[in-house]
Every structure is written in C-alpha cells, then in structure tokens.
PDB file of C-alpha atoms in Angstrom:
ATOM      1  CA  UNK A  12      26.620-150.501 -11.892  1.00 68.00           C
ATOM      2  CA  UNK A  13      29.796-150.380  -9.919  1.00 72.00           C
ATOM      3  CA  UNK A  14      30.559-154.063 -10.539  1.00 87.00           C
ATOM      4  CA  UNK A  15      31.450-152.949 -13.969  1.00 92.00           C
ATOM      5  CA  UNK A  16      34.407-150.973 -12.681  1.00 92.00           C
ATOM      6  CA  UNK A  17      35.927-154.308 -11.505  1.00 92.00           C
ATOM      7  CA  UNK A  18      35.368-156.014 -14.867  1.00 94.00           C
ATOM      8  CA  UNK A  19      36.970-152.978 -16.642  1.00 93.00           C
ATOM      9  CA  UNK A  20      40.079-153.200 -14.322  1.00 92.00           C
ATOM     10  CA  UNK A  21      40.245-156.972 -15.226  1.00 92.00           C
ATOM     11  CA  UNK A  22      39.998-156.010 -18.912  1.00 91.00           C
ATOM     12  CA  UNK A  23      42.900-153.607 -18.534  1.00 90.00           C
ATOM     13  CA  UNK A  24      44.967-156.317 -16.772  1.00 87.00           C
ATOM     14  CA  UNK A  25      44.420-158.792 -19.639  1.00 85.00           C
ATOM     15  CA  UNK A  26      45.624-156.164 -22.095  1.00 83.00           C
ATOM     16  CA  UNK A  27      48.822-155.568 -20.114  1.00 75.00           C
ATOM     17  CA  UNK A  28      48.324-152.085 -18.926  1.00 76.00           C
ATOM     18  CA  UNK A  29      50.632-150.975 -16.104  1.00 69.00           C
ATOM     19  CA  UNK A  30      49.431-151.427 -12.492  1.00 73.00           C
ATOM     20  CA  UNK A  31      49.111-147.574 -12.065  1.00 74.00           C
ATOM     21  CA  UNK A  32      46.893-147.508 -15.214  1.00 81.00           C
ATOM     22  CA  UNK A  33      44.609-150.417 -13.931  1.00 86.00           C
ATOM     23  CA  UNK A  34      43.983-148.350 -10.759  1.00 87.00           C
ATOM     24  CA  UNK A  35      43.779-144.853 -12.347  1.00 88.00           C
ATOM     25  CA  UNK A  36      41.349-145.528 -15.267  1.00 91.00           C
ATOM     26  CA  UNK A  37      38.799-147.433 -13.231  1.00 93.00           C
ATOM     27  CA  UNK A  38      38.909-144.767 -10.667  1.00 92.00           C
ATOM     28  CA  UNK A  39      37.997-142.190 -13.236  1.00 93.00           C
ATOM     29  CA  UNK A  40      35.111-144.296 -14.371  1.00 94.00           C
ATOM     30  CA  UNK A  41      33.889-144.640 -10.686  1.00 93.00           C
ATOM     31  CA  UNK A  42      33.732-140.915 -10.470  1.00 93.00           C
ATOM     32  CA  UNK A  43      31.911-140.699 -13.684  1.00 94.00           C
ATOM     33  CA  UNK A  44      29.249-143.287 -12.596  1.00 93.00           C
ATOM     34  CA  UNK A  45      28.894-141.549  -9.319  1.00 92.00           C
ATOM     35  CA  UNK A  46      28.359-138.229 -10.874  1.00 91.00           C
ATOM     36  CA  UNK A  47      25.459-139.450 -13.110  1.00 89.00           C
ATOM     37  CA  UNK A  48      23.968-142.263 -10.952  1.00 87.00           C
ATOM     38  CA  UNK A  49      23.063-144.048 -14.349  1.00 88.00           C
ATOM     39  CA  UNK A  50      20.764-147.108 -14.392  1.00 86.00           C
ATOM     40  CA  UNK A  51      22.736-148.799 -17.045  1.00 90.00           C
ATOM     41  CA  UNK A  52      25.602-148.194 -19.417  1.00 92.00           C
ATOM     42  CA  UNK A  53      23.139-148.366 -22.261  1.00 92.00           C
ATOM     43  CA  UNK A  54      21.403-145.270 -20.819  1.00 91.00           C
ATOM     44  CA  UNK A  55      24.419-143.091 -21.015  1.00 94.00           C
ATOM     45  CA  UNK A  56      24.225-140.664 -24.014  1.00 93.00           C
ATOM     46  CA  UNK A  57      26.634-137.932 -25.391  1.00 93.00           C
ATOM     47  CA  UNK A  58      24.787-135.209 -23.280  1.00 93.00           C
ATOM     48  CA  UNK A  59      25.575-136.935 -20.141  1.00 93.00           C
ATOM     49  CA  UNK A  60      29.337-137.076 -21.146  1.00 94.00           C
ATOM     50  CA  UNK A  61      29.258-133.488 -22.067  1.00 93.00           C
ATOM     51  CA  UNK A  62      27.762-132.462 -18.809  1.00 93.00           C
ATOM     52  CA  UNK A  63      30.320-134.563 -16.804  1.00 93.00           C
ATOM     53  CA  UNK A  64      33.172-132.922 -18.880  1.00 92.00           C
ATOM     54  CA  UNK A  65      31.981-129.550 -17.965  1.00 91.00           C
ATOM     55  CA  UNK A  66      31.662-130.440 -14.433  1.00 92.00           C
ATOM     56  CA  UNK A  67      35.246-131.593 -14.389  1.00 90.00           C
ATOM     57  CA  UNK A  68      36.230-128.033 -14.996  1.00 87.00           C
ATOM     58  CA  UNK A  69      34.430-126.882 -11.865  1.00 87.00           C
ATOM     59  CA  UNK A  70      35.007-129.781  -9.628  1.00 83.00           C
ATOM     60  CA  UNK A  71      37.232-128.750  -6.518  1.00 80.00           C
ATOM     61  CA  UNK A  72      40.294-130.701  -5.710  1.00 78.00           C
ATOM     62  CA  UNK A  73      39.818-133.611  -3.058  1.00 73.00           C
ATOM     63  CA  UNK A  74      42.839-132.180  -1.281  1.00 68.00           C
ATOM     64  CA  UNK A  75      43.785-128.581  -1.190  1.00 65.00           C
ATOM     65  CA  UNK A  76      42.320-125.654  -3.103  1.00 67.00           C
ATOM     66  CA  UNK A  77      41.709-125.205  -6.612  1.00 74.00           C
ATOM     67  CA  UNK A  78      40.291-127.291  -9.495  1.00 80.00           C
ATOM     68  CA  UNK A  79      41.501-130.106 -11.723  1.00 79.00           C
ATOM     69  CA  UNK A  80      44.418-129.492 -14.127  1.00 77.00           C
ATOM     70  CA  UNK A  81      44.026-129.692 -17.881  1.00 79.00           C
ATOM     71  CA  UNK A  82      46.201-132.768 -17.788  1.00 76.00           C
ATOM     72  CA  UNK A  83      43.882-134.441 -15.265  1.00 84.00           C
ATOM     73  CA  UNK A  84      40.735-133.566 -17.132  1.00 87.00           C
ATOM     74  CA  UNK A  85      42.455-135.142 -20.344  1.00 85.00           C
ATOM     75  CA  UNK A  86      43.043-138.300 -18.156  1.00 86.00           C
ATOM     76  CA  UNK A  87      39.322-138.558 -17.274  1.00 91.00           C
ATOM     77  CA  UNK A  88      38.508-138.248 -21.143  1.00 91.00           C
ATOM     78  CA  UNK A  89      41.024-140.989 -21.958  1.00 90.00           C
ATOM     79  CA  UNK A  90      39.519-143.288 -19.354  1.00 92.00           C
ATOM     80  CA  UNK A  91      36.124-142.667 -20.943  1.00 94.00           C
ATOM     81  CA  UNK A  92      37.290-143.434 -24.396  1.00 93.00           C
ATOM     82  CA  UNK A  93      39.089-146.666 -23.298  1.00 93.00           C
ATOM     83  CA  UNK A  94      35.958-147.764 -21.315  1.00 95.00           C
ATOM     84  CA  UNK A  95      33.318-147.074 -23.987  1.00 94.00           C
ATOM     85  CA  UNK A  96      35.532-148.609 -26.664  1.00 94.00           C
ATOM     86  CA  UNK A  97      35.720-151.722 -24.414  1.00 94.00           C
ATOM     87  CA  UNK A  98      31.871-151.768 -24.115  1.00 94.00           C
ATOM     88  CA  UNK A  99      31.482-151.417 -27.797  1.00 93.00           C
ATOM     89  CA  UNK A 100      33.827-154.128 -28.665  1.00 92.00           C
ATOM     90  CA  UNK A 101      32.085-156.401 -26.028  1.00 91.00           C
ATOM     91  CA  UNK A 102      28.767-155.790 -27.731  1.00 92.00           C
ATOM     92  CA  UNK A 103      27.363-154.357 -24.431  1.00 92.00           C
ATOM     93  CA  UNK A 104      26.469-151.060 -26.361  1.00 91.00           C
ATOM     94  CA  UNK A 105      25.610-150.644 -30.096  1.00 92.00           C
ATOM     95  CA  UNK A 106      26.754-146.853 -30.257  1.00 92.00           C
ATOM     96  CA  UNK A 107      29.619-145.202 -28.651  1.00 93.00           C
ATOM     97  CA  UNK A 108      28.236-142.150 -26.747  1.00 93.00           C
ATOM     98  CA  UNK A 109      31.535-140.449 -27.298  1.00 92.00           C
ATOM     99  CA  UNK A 110      31.204-140.467 -31.219  1.00 89.00           C
ATOM    100  CA  UNK A 111      31.067-137.119 -32.568  1.00 85.00           C
ATOM    101  CA  UNK A 112      32.009-135.342 -29.310  1.00 89.00           C
ATOM    102  CA  UNK A 113      35.204-133.159 -29.432  1.00 86.00           C
ATOM    103  CA  UNK A 114      37.220-132.333 -26.318  1.00 85.00           C
ATOM    104  CA  UNK A 115      39.869-129.566 -25.852  1.00 75.00           C
ATOM    105  CA  UNK A 116      43.293-131.089 -25.927  1.00 70.00           C
ATOM    106  CA  UNK A 117      45.288-130.381 -22.824  1.00 61.00           C
ATOM    107  CA  UNK A 118      48.305-128.096 -23.212  1.00 56.00           C
ATOM    108  CA  UNK A 119      51.502-130.272 -22.590  1.00 55.00           C
ATOM    109  CA  UNK A 120      54.570-128.315 -21.411  1.00 53.00           C
ATOM    110  CA  UNK A 121      57.431-129.399 -23.428  1.00 55.00           C
ATOM    111  CA  UNK A 122      60.232-131.224 -21.482  1.00 63.00           C
ATOM    112  CA  UNK A 123      63.690-130.085 -22.356  1.00 75.00           C
ATOM    113  CA  UNK A 124      65.824-133.159 -23.161  1.00 83.00           C
ATOM    114  CA  UNK A 125      69.320-133.735 -21.924  1.00 87.00           C
ATOM    115  CA  UNK A 126      72.147-132.760 -24.295  1.00 89.00           C
ATOM    116  CA  UNK A 127      74.457-135.413 -25.773  1.00 90.00           C
ATOM    117  CA  UNK A 128      77.194-133.834 -23.404  1.00 92.00           C
ATOM    118  CA  UNK A 129      74.937-134.389 -20.312  1.00 93.00           C
ATOM    119  CA  UNK A 130      74.252-137.951 -21.305  1.00 93.00           C
ATOM    120  CA  UNK A 131      77.810-138.627 -21.568  1.00 94.00           C
ATOM    121  CA  UNK A 132      78.534-137.062 -18.168  1.00 95.00           C
ATOM    122  CA  UNK A 133      75.999-139.562 -16.784  1.00 94.00           C
ATOM    123  CA  UNK A 134      77.688-142.385 -18.303  1.00 95.00           C
ATOM    124  CA  UNK A 135      81.222-141.177 -17.129  1.00 95.00           C
ATOM    125  CA  UNK A 136      79.881-140.850 -13.551  1.00 94.00           C
ATOM    126  CA  UNK A 137      78.419-144.443 -13.478  1.00 94.00           C
ATOM    127  CA  UNK A 138      80.782-146.441 -11.260  1.00 93.00           C
ATOM    128  CA  UNK A 139      79.041-149.695 -11.199  1.00 94.00           C
ATOM    129  CA  UNK A 140      77.816-152.059 -13.912  1.00 95.00           C
ATOM    130  CA  UNK A 141      74.170-151.711 -12.622  1.00 95.00           C
ATOM    131  CA  UNK A 142      74.319-147.943 -13.199  1.00 96.00           C
ATOM    132  CA  UNK A 143      75.643-148.407 -16.735  1.00 96.00           C
ATOM    133  CA  UNK A 144      72.800-151.048 -17.245  1.00 96.00           C
ATOM    134  CA  UNK A 145      70.204-148.575 -15.933  1.00 97.00           C
ATOM    135  CA  UNK A 146      71.314-145.866 -18.252  1.00 97.00           C
ATOM    136  CA  UNK A 147      71.285-148.140 -21.248  1.00 97.00           C
ATOM    137  CA  UNK A 148      67.861-149.388 -20.543  1.00 97.00           C
ATOM    138  CA  UNK A 149      66.309-145.989 -20.436  1.00 96.00           C
ATOM    139  CA  UNK A 150      68.624-144.125 -22.888  1.00 95.00           C
ATOM    140  CA  UNK A 151      70.206-146.657 -25.324  1.00 95.00           C
ATOM    141  CA  UNK A 152      67.005-148.767 -25.510  1.00 95.00           C
ATOM    142  CA  UNK A 153      64.313-146.062 -24.777  1.00 93.00           C
ATOM    143  CA  UNK A 154      62.351-148.104 -22.234  1.00 94.00           C
ATOM    144  CA  UNK A 155      59.462-146.841 -20.136  1.00 90.00           C
ATOM    145  CA  UNK A 156      59.864-147.225 -16.441  1.00 89.00           C
ATOM    146  CA  UNK A 157      57.280-149.953 -16.349  1.00 88.00           C
ATOM    147  CA  UNK A 158      58.920-151.760 -19.148  1.00 91.00           C
ATOM    148  CA  UNK A 159      62.188-151.700 -17.269  1.00 93.00           C
ATOM    149  CA  UNK A 160      60.522-153.020 -14.123  1.00 91.00           C
ATOM    150  CA  UNK A 161      58.952-155.925 -15.957  1.00 91.00           C
ATOM    151  CA  UNK A 162      62.060-156.690 -18.113  1.00 94.00           C
ATOM    152  CA  UNK A 163      63.291-160.300 -17.581  1.00 94.00           C
ATOM    153  CA  UNK A 164      66.576-162.084 -18.096  1.00 93.00           C
ATOM    154  CA  UNK A 165      64.962-164.066 -20.914  1.00 93.00           C
ATOM    155  CA  UNK A 166      63.979-160.884 -22.680  1.00 95.00           C
ATOM    156  CA  UNK A 167      67.567-159.814 -23.500  1.00 95.00           C
ATOM    157  CA  UNK A 168      69.558-161.839 -26.030  1.00 95.00           C
ATOM    158  CA  UNK A 169      73.195-160.839 -25.900  1.00 95.00           C
ATOM    159  CA  UNK A 170      74.508-162.706 -28.856  1.00 93.00           C
ATOM    160  CA  UNK A 171      71.555-161.865 -31.035  1.00 94.00           C
ATOM    161  CA  UNK A 172      71.776-158.259 -29.835  1.00 95.00           C
ATOM    162  CA  UNK A 173      68.144-157.944 -29.287  1.00 95.00           C
ATOM    163  CA  UNK A 174      66.000-156.748 -26.417  1.00 95.00           C
ATOM    164  CA  UNK A 175      62.275-157.848 -26.250  1.00 94.00           C
ATOM    165  CA  UNK A 176      59.553-155.608 -24.636  1.00 91.00           C
ATOM    166  CA  UNK A 177      56.870-158.392 -24.178  1.00 83.00           C
ATOM    167  CA  UNK A 178      54.234-156.107 -22.730  1.00 69.00           C
ATOM    168  CA  UNK A 179      54.612-152.385 -23.442  1.00 59.00           C
ATOM    169  CA  UNK A 180      52.031-149.671 -23.171  1.00 62.00           C
ATOM    170  CA  UNK A 181      48.605-150.914 -24.354  1.00 59.00           C
ATOM    171  CA  UNK A 182      49.889-154.432 -24.467  1.00 62.00           C
ATOM    172  CA  UNK A 183      52.015-153.700 -27.554  1.00 70.00           C
ATOM    173  CA  UNK A 184      55.161-155.727 -28.135  1.00 83.00           C
ATOM    174  CA  UNK A 185      58.417-154.594 -29.733  1.00 90.00           C
ATOM    175  CA  UNK A 186      61.896-155.732 -30.472  1.00 92.00           C
ATOM    176  CA  UNK A 187      64.729-153.304 -29.929  1.00 93.00           C
ATOM    177  CA  UNK A 188      68.284-153.907 -31.594  1.00 93.00           C
ATOM    178  CA  UNK A 189      71.063-153.558 -29.387  1.00 95.00           C
ATOM    179  CA  UNK A 190      74.371-151.955 -30.462  1.00 94.00           C
ATOM    180  CA  UNK A 191      77.483-154.099 -29.638  1.00 95.00           C
ATOM    181  CA  UNK A 192      78.584-151.901 -26.779  1.00 95.00           C
ATOM    182  CA  UNK A 193      75.151-151.887 -25.285  1.00 96.00           C
ATOM    183  CA  UNK A 194      74.669-155.636 -25.565  1.00 96.00           C
ATOM    184  CA  UNK A 195      78.164-156.069 -23.976  1.00 96.00           C
ATOM    185  CA  UNK A 196      77.521-153.782 -21.066  1.00 96.00           C
ATOM    186  CA  UNK A 197      74.273-155.368 -20.210  1.00 96.00           C
ATOM    187  CA  UNK A 198      75.777-158.891 -20.472  1.00 96.00           C
ATOM    188  CA  UNK A 199      78.727-157.681 -18.157  1.00 95.00           C
ATOM    189  CA  UNK A 200      76.172-156.606 -15.584  1.00 95.00           C
ATOM    190  CA  UNK A 201      74.303-159.936 -15.625  1.00 94.00           C
ATOM    191  CA  UNK A 202      77.679-161.898 -15.387  1.00 92.00           C
ATOM    192  CA  UNK A 203      79.508-159.866 -12.882  1.00 92.00           C
ATOM    193  CA  UNK A 204      77.035-158.023 -10.655  1.00 90.00           C
ATOM    194  CA  UNK A 205      73.707-159.741 -10.992  1.00 89.00           C
ATOM    195  CA  UNK A 206      75.490-163.115 -11.139  1.00 80.00           C
ATOM    196  CA  UNK A 207      75.658-162.933  -7.287  1.00 82.00           C
ATOM    197  CA  UNK A 208      71.951-163.336  -6.998  1.00 77.00           C
ATOM    198  CA  UNK A 209      71.137-165.999  -9.575  1.00 70.00           C
ATOM    199  CA  UNK A 210      68.396-167.532  -7.343  1.00 71.00           C
ATOM    200  CA  UNK A 211      66.452-164.218  -7.021  1.00 74.00           C
ATOM    201  CA  UNK A 212      63.891-164.717  -9.731  1.00 83.00           C
ATOM    202  CA  UNK A 213      63.600-163.738 -13.427  1.00 90.00           C
ATOM    203  CA  UNK A 214      63.808-159.949 -13.223  1.00 92.00           C
ATOM    204  CA  UNK A 215      66.680-158.496 -15.286  1.00 94.00           C
ATOM    205  CA  UNK A 216      67.651-155.768 -12.746  1.00 94.00           C
ATOM    206  CA  UNK A 217      67.963-156.264  -9.116  1.00 93.00           C
ATOM    207  CA  UNK A 218      68.669-154.013  -6.153  1.00 90.00           C
ATOM    208  CA  UNK A 219      71.315-154.346  -3.568  1.00 86.00           C
ATOM    209  CA  UNK A 220      69.171-156.941  -1.513  1.00 85.00           C
ATOM    210  CA  UNK A 221      68.768-159.012  -4.613  1.00 87.00           C
ATOM    211  CA  UNK A 222      65.195-158.154  -5.278  1.00 89.00           C
ATOM    212  CA  UNK A 223      63.587-156.954  -8.450  1.00 90.00           C
ATOM    213  CA  UNK A 224      64.072-153.251  -9.051  1.00 91.00           C
ATOM    214  CA  UNK A 225      60.778-151.232  -8.857  1.00 90.00           C
ATOM    215  CA  UNK A 226      60.118-147.886 -10.409  1.00 88.00           C
ATOM    216  CA  UNK A 227      61.072-145.902  -7.233  1.00 88.00           C
ATOM    217  CA  UNK A 228      64.416-147.990  -7.152  1.00 91.00           C
ATOM    218  CA  UNK A 229      65.227-146.713 -10.637  1.00 93.00           C
ATOM    219  CA  UNK A 230      64.482-143.196  -9.817  1.00 91.00           C
ATOM    220  CA  UNK A 231      66.584-143.299  -6.506  1.00 92.00           C
ATOM    221  CA  UNK A 232      69.377-144.876  -8.526  1.00 94.00           C
ATOM    222  CA  UNK A 233      69.301-142.069 -11.206  1.00 94.00           C
ATOM    223  CA  UNK A 234      69.103-139.425  -8.426  1.00 93.00           C
ATOM    224  CA  UNK A 235      72.183-140.885  -6.732  1.00 94.00           C
ATOM    225  CA  UNK A 236      74.091-140.895 -10.127  1.00 94.00           C
ATOM    226  CA  UNK A 237      73.171-137.221 -10.837  1.00 93.00           C
ATOM    227  CA  UNK A 238      74.676-136.336  -7.452  1.00 93.00           C
ATOM    228  CA  UNK A 239      77.871-138.110  -8.308  1.00 92.00           C
ATOM    229  CA  UNK A 240      77.898-136.449 -11.745  1.00 92.00           C
ATOM    230  CA  UNK A 241      77.341-133.068 -10.016  1.00 91.00           C
ATOM    231  CA  UNK A 242      74.458-132.343 -12.205  1.00 90.00           C
ATOM    232  CA  UNK A 243      72.026-130.099 -10.228  1.00 84.00           C
ATOM    233  CA  UNK A 244      68.710-131.062 -11.827  1.00 84.00           C
ATOM    234  CA  UNK A 245      65.609-133.133 -10.997  1.00 82.00           C
ATOM    235  CA  UNK A 246      64.919-135.654 -13.835  1.00 86.00           C
ATOM    236  CA  UNK A 247      63.207-139.122 -13.901  1.00 87.00           C
ATOM    237  CA  UNK A 248      64.230-142.162 -15.943  1.00 91.00           C
ATOM    238  CA  UNK A 249      61.660-140.948 -18.475  1.00 89.00           C
ATOM    239  CA  UNK A 250      63.800-137.895 -19.289  1.00 89.00           C
ATOM    240  CA  UNK A 251      66.381-140.500 -20.657  1.00 93.00           C
ATOM    241  CA  UNK A 252      63.781-142.000 -22.955  1.00 90.00           C
ATOM    242  CA  UNK A 253      62.727-138.513 -24.124  1.00 88.00           C
ATOM    243  CA  UNK A 254      66.302-137.630 -24.643  1.00 91.00           C
ATOM    244  CA  UNK A 255      67.271-140.510 -26.906  1.00 92.00           C
ATOM    245  CA  UNK A 256      64.171-139.928 -28.917  1.00 89.00           C
ATOM    246  CA  UNK A 257      64.991-136.390 -29.562  1.00 88.00           C
ATOM    247  CA  UNK A 258      68.655-137.319 -30.408  1.00 91.00           C
ATOM    248  CA  UNK A 259      67.528-139.868 -32.903  1.00 89.00           C
ATOM    249  CA  UNK A 260      65.204-137.485 -34.549  1.00 84.00           C
ATOM    250  CA  UNK A 261      67.828-134.673 -34.479  1.00 84.00           C
ATOM    251  CA  UNK A 262      70.299-137.196 -36.076  1.00 85.00           C
ATOM    252  CA  UNK A 263      68.018-137.801 -39.110  1.00 84.00           C
ATOM    253  CA  UNK A 264      66.285-140.946 -38.056  1.00 84.00           C
ATOM    254  CA  UNK A 265      62.852-141.256 -39.619  1.00 84.00           C
ATOM    255  CA  UNK A 266      59.741-140.467 -37.477  1.00 83.00           C
ATOM    256  CA  UNK A 267      58.406-143.965 -38.357  1.00 84.00           C
ATOM    257  CA  UNK A 268      61.477-145.695 -36.955  1.00 87.00           C
ATOM    258  CA  UNK A 269      61.585-143.660 -33.628  1.00 87.00           C
ATOM    259  CA  UNK A 270      57.738-144.400 -33.271  1.00 86.00           C
ATOM    260  CA  UNK A 271      58.459-148.153 -33.387  1.00 87.00           C
ATOM    261  CA  UNK A 272      61.655-147.725 -31.310  1.00 88.00           C
ATOM    262  CA  UNK A 273      59.601-146.095 -28.575  1.00 87.00           C
ATOM    263  CA  UNK A 274      56.515-148.369 -28.860  1.00 86.00           C
ATOM    264  CA  UNK A 275      54.101-145.519 -29.720  1.00 81.00           C
ATOM    265  CA  UNK A 276      50.790-146.254 -31.273  1.00 73.00           C
ATOM    266  CA  UNK A 277      50.753-143.284 -33.504  1.00 73.00           C
ATOM    267  CA  UNK A 278      53.101-140.690 -34.948  1.00 70.00           C
ATOM    268  CA  UNK A 279      51.252-138.024 -33.013  1.00 63.00           C
ATOM    269  CA  UNK A 280      52.848-139.095 -29.845  1.00 68.00           C
ATOM    270  CA  UNK A 281      56.279-139.276 -31.448  1.00 72.00           C
ATOM    271  CA  UNK A 282      56.037-135.903 -32.862  1.00 69.00           C
ATOM    272  CA  UNK A 283      56.247-134.311 -29.279  1.00 67.00           C
ATOM    273  CA  UNK A 284      59.966-135.117 -29.409  1.00 65.00           C
ATOM    274  CA  UNK A 285      60.435-133.364 -32.669  1.00 62.00           C
ATOM    275  CA  UNK A 286      59.427-129.876 -31.702  1.00 53.00           C
ATOM    276  CA  UNK A 287      62.566-128.219 -31.030  1.00 46.00           C
ATOM    277  CA  UNK A 288      65.244-127.621 -33.662  1.00 44.00           C
ATOM    278  CA  UNK A 289      68.874-128.667 -33.024  1.00 39.00           C
ATOM    279  CA  UNK A 290      69.905-125.045 -32.156  1.00 36.00           C
ATOM    280  CA  UNK A 291      67.171-125.019 -29.379  1.00 36.00           C
ATOM    281  CA  UNK A 292      68.606-127.885 -27.493  1.00 34.00           C
ATOM    282  CA  UNK A 293      70.192-126.568 -24.287  1.00 35.00           C
ATOM    283  CA  UNK A 294      73.949-126.705 -24.313  1.00 32.00           C
ATOM    284  CA  UNK A 295      76.446-126.808 -21.523  1.00 26.00           C
TER     285      UNK A 295
END
C-alpha cells in the first residue's frame, strides 16, 4: 500500500505542484494509510475517512504539547481530496469515498494588507535594481513565492510587456500584463545587475553569488528592505501579493479579473481579499 504514496508524489510532480506540496500531501496520505492499515484503496469507505477525521482532532502533536490546528486538519482533508480524485481519474476506484462527506472549514485569520503608502515606502527604500525587481514580481505582478523561484528569463517579454507563469499552483498557467514602468524596471535589472551573471543559468532572479534566488533568499531580501525602510513589521513576500489583490479590488477591479491575475482556480479563493472595506485598511 505504501508504494502508492510514491506514485502519488510522482503524480503531483507531473501536474507541477510545488516541491513543498509534493512532500506535504504524500506525508498526509502516509499518515492516513498508517492509521487505517487498509488492505487496498478499494477497501476504503466514507466511514474510514470520517473516523480518521475525528482522530485528527485528538491526535497529539509529534513535537510539543497540544493537538493539530484547524489549518493542519484542513490540509489533511485537502490531501485526501487530491489523492482520491487522482484514484478516481485513474480508474483505480469507481466511487470516491469522500463523496457526500462534509468537513468543517478551518477558520482562517484575515491578513491585514499593506497600505498604498507602505508599499510606496518600500519602493522608495529600494536602493538596487534587484530590490525593485523583487517588489515588482510580488506586488506589481502578484506572483507566489514558488512562481518567482521558477521564473526564467524567457518568461518575461519586455517589449511585449508580458510575464508568463508557466507552472503556477495546480499546474495552472497564466499571462500577466506588465505596465510600462514595471517592464522597464525588470529590463533594467536584467541588463545592468543580472547582466554580470549571464552564464548562471536561466533563472530570472539571481543572488549575490550569481545563483538562482530561492524562497528563503526572497524572504531575506524583503526583510533587509524592511529594515532600510524602518518599517517595524514581520511580513513575507506573500503579503505583497495579498496587498496588490486587495488594492485592485478596492480600486474597482472585477473579482473575475483579479482571480485570473492571481491564478486562483475559483472566486472563493479571491474573495478572501475582498473582505475589508476601504475604510478598514490600516492607514499610516
């Protein structure tokens, strides 16, 4: 039975899921199989999944005291949905055991976006072309961290003012139009700063050593920029993506356009950014 976990990981890889997802979802399925000791996938029914779901609420943490958070339990449910959808599509099972089951949606705390003034403060503090490029990728283009890591030189067309996300979340692709100033800023980074490392591979963004920027590199670069801007807050690159989504919606952009801009599969994911009114956004 555990061989199927490896096959599931390969399936996620083919679909273009991020490396983190390729590790976390199979780990959830491995826990599920270990809990039930099932003889085959075909032997798993709705009652088995319900029992596992109830057990997750009681299962102690592997490290430290306490039990799993609602978000983590929701992650297990998501893993089960992806896994059994794959089994159904592959013809390994005839009926999805999750059909008809309802789970409590985890309560997600709302992340307060940056204000327009705070975003401008970050851009004003950016002293290098790479810092400007980083802000544009996450704010102006609304990229996920994994999408920025995978971005290649060939994915950005300066004259055409287009940025191609070849493999977004769930292997979804999209094209992001670039305003003139954004296309110019990204091109200047490539020509002037990145140009010193032309033989360092296809990655769009490089670190000081000329190697491809990883997720942690982006986080450290943003943290350094926050210090220079004297902004005493702990934010990740995703905050910039969150902020542009909120600003577009507050500016009157349609929910459907923002959904396509962000690469969301459904409007429900985009609606998270539309919760606060303009008067609720934190001001300086």
